[in-house]
């Protein structure tokens, strides 16, 4: 059973989400929150698997609430699925940096939202192509720092092939694209991705992209890479 927390300042929106999710045999709504602070408290008390987080809420917005919910730990923390009205919401980039693992429009069809919750609960990330392109564009606007000694130590945990996979993740490639580039099967790529995330203590492939840019492994723009 996937435990879901609803965080939205509109009571009608929460009621609609609850009614929709309760029709699914593998989903259960364990709580609701009408503002960001309440969402943080409820996440700590109820330990949901997934938090549906409205990005614009009173007292504490969805970005800061996401940062507080995910904290610094990787394992055992809820996955946050950001819900917003606008596809290119100015908060999306900040929310991903804060620890969100997915993003969906409020007008998404019910089946898309339900499958999105299942995707996050299974440990995957959920970002559409438009949002992914925007994230990479945002990264490209700033020059990343050179890899720090701590980054080098973390990267030393990876094999050469795992490092290759990380660099391709940082360029936004999908598993099939990585498989074609490295001339291996998709199942092999999936295994490598899992090991990269585990060794670097990253939540999902979205945060692997963040890691690659933040630590100077991928140059803005053309997709060239730097060696640590």
Coordinates of C-alpha atoms in Angstrom, one line a residue:
X1 CA 0.0 0.0 0.0
X2 CA 1.4 3.4 -1.0
X3 CA 0.8 6.0 1.7
X4 CA 0.0 9.5 0.3
X5 CA -0.1 12.9 2.0
X6 CA -2.0 15.7 0.3
X7 CA -0.7 19.3 0.7
X8 CA -2.8 22.0 -0.9
X9 CA -4.3 25.2 0.4
X10 CA -7.6 24.6 -1.5
X11 CA -9.9 22.3 0.4
X12 CA -11.8 21.5 -2.8
X13 CA -8.6 20.3 -4.5
X14 CA -7.7 18.1 -1.6
X15 CA -11.2 16.6 -1.5
X16 CA -11.0 15.8 -5.2
X17 CA -7.6 14.2 -4.9
X18 CA -8.7 12.1 -1.9
X19 CA -11.8 10.8 -3.7
X20 CA -9.8 10.0 -6.8
X21 CA -7.0 8.2 -4.9
X22 CA -9.4 6.2 -2.7
X23 CA -10.6 4.4 -5.8
X24 CA -7.2 2.7 -6.2
X25 CA -6.6 -0.5 -4.2
X26 CA -2.9 0.2 -3.8
X27 CA -3.1 3.9 -2.6
X28 CA -4.2 5.3 0.7
X29 CA -4.4 8.9 1.8
X30 CA -2.9 9.1 5.3
X31 CA -3.4 12.9 5.8
X32 CA -3.9 16.4 4.5
X33 CA -2.2 19.7 5.0
X34 CA -3.6 23.2 4.1
X35 CA -0.2 25.0 4.2
X36 CA 3.5 24.3 3.9
X37 CA 4.2 24.2 7.7
X38 CA 1.4 21.8 8.3
X39 CA 2.7 19.7 5.4
X40 CA 6.2 19.4 7.1
X41 CA 4.6 18.5 10.4
X42 CA 2.3 15.9 8.8
X43 CA 5.1 14.3 6.8
X44 CA 7.2 13.9 9.9
X45 CA 4.3 12.4 11.9
X46 CA 2.7 10.2 9.3
X47 CA 5.7 9.0 7.3
X48 CA 4.0 8.9 3.9
X49 CA 5.6 7.4 0.8
X50 CA 4.7 10.2 -1.5
X51 CA 3.7 13.8 -0.8
X52 CA 1.5 15.6 -3.3
X53 CA 2.8 19.2 -2.8
X54 CA 1.1 22.3 -4.1
X55 CA 3.9 24.7 -5.0
X56 CA 2.1 27.9 -3.9
X57 CA 0.9 27.7 -0.4
X58 CA 0.6 30.2 2.6
X59 CA 3.0 30.3 5.6
X60 CA 5.6 28.1 3.8
X61 CA 5.6 27.6 0.0
X62 CA 6.0 24.2 -1.6
X63 CA 9.7 24.7 -2.3
X64 CA 10.7 25.3 1.3
X65 CA 8.2 22.7 2.5
X66 CA 9.9 20.2 0.1
X67 CA 13.3 21.1 1.4
X68 CA 12.2 20.5 4.9
X69 CA 10.4 17.2 4.1
X70 CA 13.2 15.7 2.2
X71 CA 16.0 17.0 4.5
X72 CA 19.5 15.7 4.0
X73 CA 18.7 12.0 4.3
X74 CA 18.1 9.9 1.2
X75 CA 16.6 6.7 2.5
X76 CA 13.3 6.6 4.4
X77 CA 12.2 10.1 3.4
X78 CA 9.0 10.7 1.3
X79 CA 9.2 11.4 -2.4
X80 CA 7.7 14.8 -3.2
X81 CA 5.5 15.2 -6.3
X82 CA 5.0 18.9 -7.1
X83 CA 1.6 19.9 -8.4
X84 CA 1.2 23.3 -10.1
X85 CA -1.1 25.1 -12.5
X86 CA 1.6 26.3 -14.9
X87 CA 4.0 24.0 -16.9
X88 CA 6.9 26.5 -16.7
X89 CA 6.2 27.6 -13.1
X90 CA 9.1 29.7 -11.8
X91 CA 9.2 27.4 -8.7
X92 CA 9.8 24.1 -10.5
X93 CA 13.6 24.5 -10.9
X94 CA 14.0 25.5 -7.2
X95 CA 11.7 22.6 -6.1
X96 CA 13.8 20.0 -7.9
X97 CA 17.0 21.5 -6.2
X98 CA 15.1 21.3 -2.9
X99 CA 14.6 17.6 -3.3
X100 CA 11.4 17.1 -5.4
X101 CA 11.4 14.0 -7.5
X102 CA 8.5 14.8 -9.8
X103 CA 6.3 17.4 -11.3
X104 CA 2.8 17.3 -12.8
X105 CA 0.2 19.9 -13.8
X106 CA -3.0 20.0 -11.8
X107 CA -4.9 19.6 -15.0
X108 CA -3.2 16.2 -15.7
X109 CA -5.6 13.3 -16.3
X110 CA -6.4 11.2 -13.2
X111 CA -4.6 8.2 -14.6
X112 CA -1.4 10.2 -15.2
X113 CA -1.4 11.4 -11.6
X114 CA -2.1 8.0 -10.2
X115 CA 0.7 6.4 -12.3
X116 CA 2.9 9.3 -11.3
X117 CA 2.5 8.4 -7.6
X118 CA 3.3 4.8 -8.3
X119 CA 6.4 5.8 -10.3
X120 CA 7.8 7.9 -7.4
X121 CA 6.9 5.2 -4.8
X122 CA 8.9 2.7 -6.9
X123 CA 12.0 4.9 -6.7
X124 CA 11.9 6.6 -10.1
X125 CA 11.7 10.3 -11.0
X126 CA 8.8 11.9 -12.9
X127 CA 9.6 14.9 -15.1
X128 CA 8.2 15.5 -18.5
X129 CA 10.4 16.4 -21.5
X130 CA 9.5 20.1 -21.4
X131 CA 10.4 20.4 -17.8
X132 CA 13.7 18.4 -18.2
X133 CA 14.7 20.7 -21.1
X134 CA 14.0 23.7 -18.9
X135 CA 16.0 22.4 -16.1
X136 CA 19.0 21.8 -18.4
X137 CA 18.6 25.3 -19.7
X138 CA 18.6 26.7 -16.2
X139 CA 21.8 24.8 -15.5
X140 CA 23.4 26.2 -18.7
X141 CA 22.9 29.8 -17.6
X142 CA 25.5 29.4 -14.8
X143 CA 29.0 28.2 -14.8
X144 CA 29.5 25.2 -12.5
X145 CA 32.3 25.1 -10.0
X146 CA 35.3 22.8 -10.4
X147 CA 34.9 19.5 -8.6
X148 CA 35.8 19.7 -4.9
X149 CA 37.9 17.1 -3.1
X150 CA 34.7 15.7 -1.5
X151 CA 33.2 15.3 -5.0
X152 CA 36.3 13.4 -6.1
X153 CA 36.1 11.1 -3.1
X154 CA 32.4 10.4 -4.0
X155 CA 33.2 9.8 -7.6
X156 CA 36.0 7.4 -6.6
X157 CA 33.3 5.0 -5.5
X158 CA 32.2 4.6 -9.2
X159 CA 33.6 2.2 -11.8
X160 CA 34.6 3.7 -15.1
X161 CA 31.4 2.5 -16.7
X162 CA 29.3 3.9 -13.9
X163 CA 31.0 7.2 -14.3
X164 CA 30.2 7.2 -18.0
X165 CA 26.6 6.5 -17.2
X166 CA 26.6 9.4 -14.7
X167 CA 28.0 11.8 -17.3
X168 CA 25.3 10.7 -19.8
X169 CA 22.6 11.1 -17.2
X170 CA 23.9 14.6 -16.7
X171 CA 23.4 15.4 -20.3
X172 CA 19.7 14.4 -20.0
X173 CA 19.9 11.1 -21.9
X174 CA 17.3 8.4 -21.3
X175 CA 18.1 4.8 -20.6
X176 CA 17.6 3.7 -24.2
X177 CA 19.8 6.6 -25.4
X178 CA 22.5 5.6 -22.9
X179 CA 22.3 2.0 -24.0
X180 CA 22.7 3.0 -27.6
X181 CA 25.7 5.2 -26.8
X182 CA 27.5 2.6 -24.7
X183 CA 26.4 -0.4 -26.9
X184 CA 24.9 -2.3 -24.0
X185 CA 21.3 -3.5 -23.2
X186 CA 18.8 -1.3 -21.4
X187 CA 18.7 -3.7 -18.5
X188 CA 22.4 -3.2 -18.0
X189 CA 22.0 0.6 -18.1
X190 CA 19.2 0.3 -15.5
X191 CA 21.6 -1.7 -13.2
X192 CA 24.3 0.9 -13.7
X193 CA 22.0 3.8 -12.9
X194 CA 20.8 2.1 -9.7
X195 CA 24.4 1.6 -8.6
X196 CA 25.3 5.2 -9.4
X197 CA 22.4 6.5 -7.4
X198 CA 23.3 4.2 -4.5
X199 CA 27.0 5.0 -4.4
X200 CA 26.5 8.7 -4.7
X201 CA 23.5 8.7 -2.3
X202 CA 21.2 10.4 -4.8
X203 CA 17.4 10.0 -4.7
X204 CA 16.8 9.5 -8.4
X205 CA 18.1 10.3 -11.9
X206 CA 16.8 13.9 -11.7
X207 CA 19.2 14.5 -8.8
X208 CA 22.0 12.8 -10.7
X209 CA 21.6 15.6 -13.3
X210 CA 21.7 18.2 -10.5
X211 CA 24.8 16.5 -9.1
X212 CA 26.6 16.4 -12.5
X213 CA 26.0 20.1 -13.1
X214 CA 26.6 21.2 -9.5
X215 CA 29.9 19.5 -9.3
X216 CA 31.3 20.6 -12.7
X217 CA 31.1 17.2 -14.4
X218 CA 29.1 18.6 -17.3
X219 CA 29.8 21.9 -18.9
X220 CA 26.9 24.3 -19.6
X221 CA 25.7 24.1 -23.2
X222 CA 27.4 21.6 -25.4
X223 CA 27.5 18.6 -23.1
X224 CA 31.3 18.3 -22.8
X225 CA 32.6 16.8 -19.5
X226 CA 35.3 17.5 -17.1
X227 CA 37.4 15.0 -15.3
X228 CA 37.6 15.3 -11.5

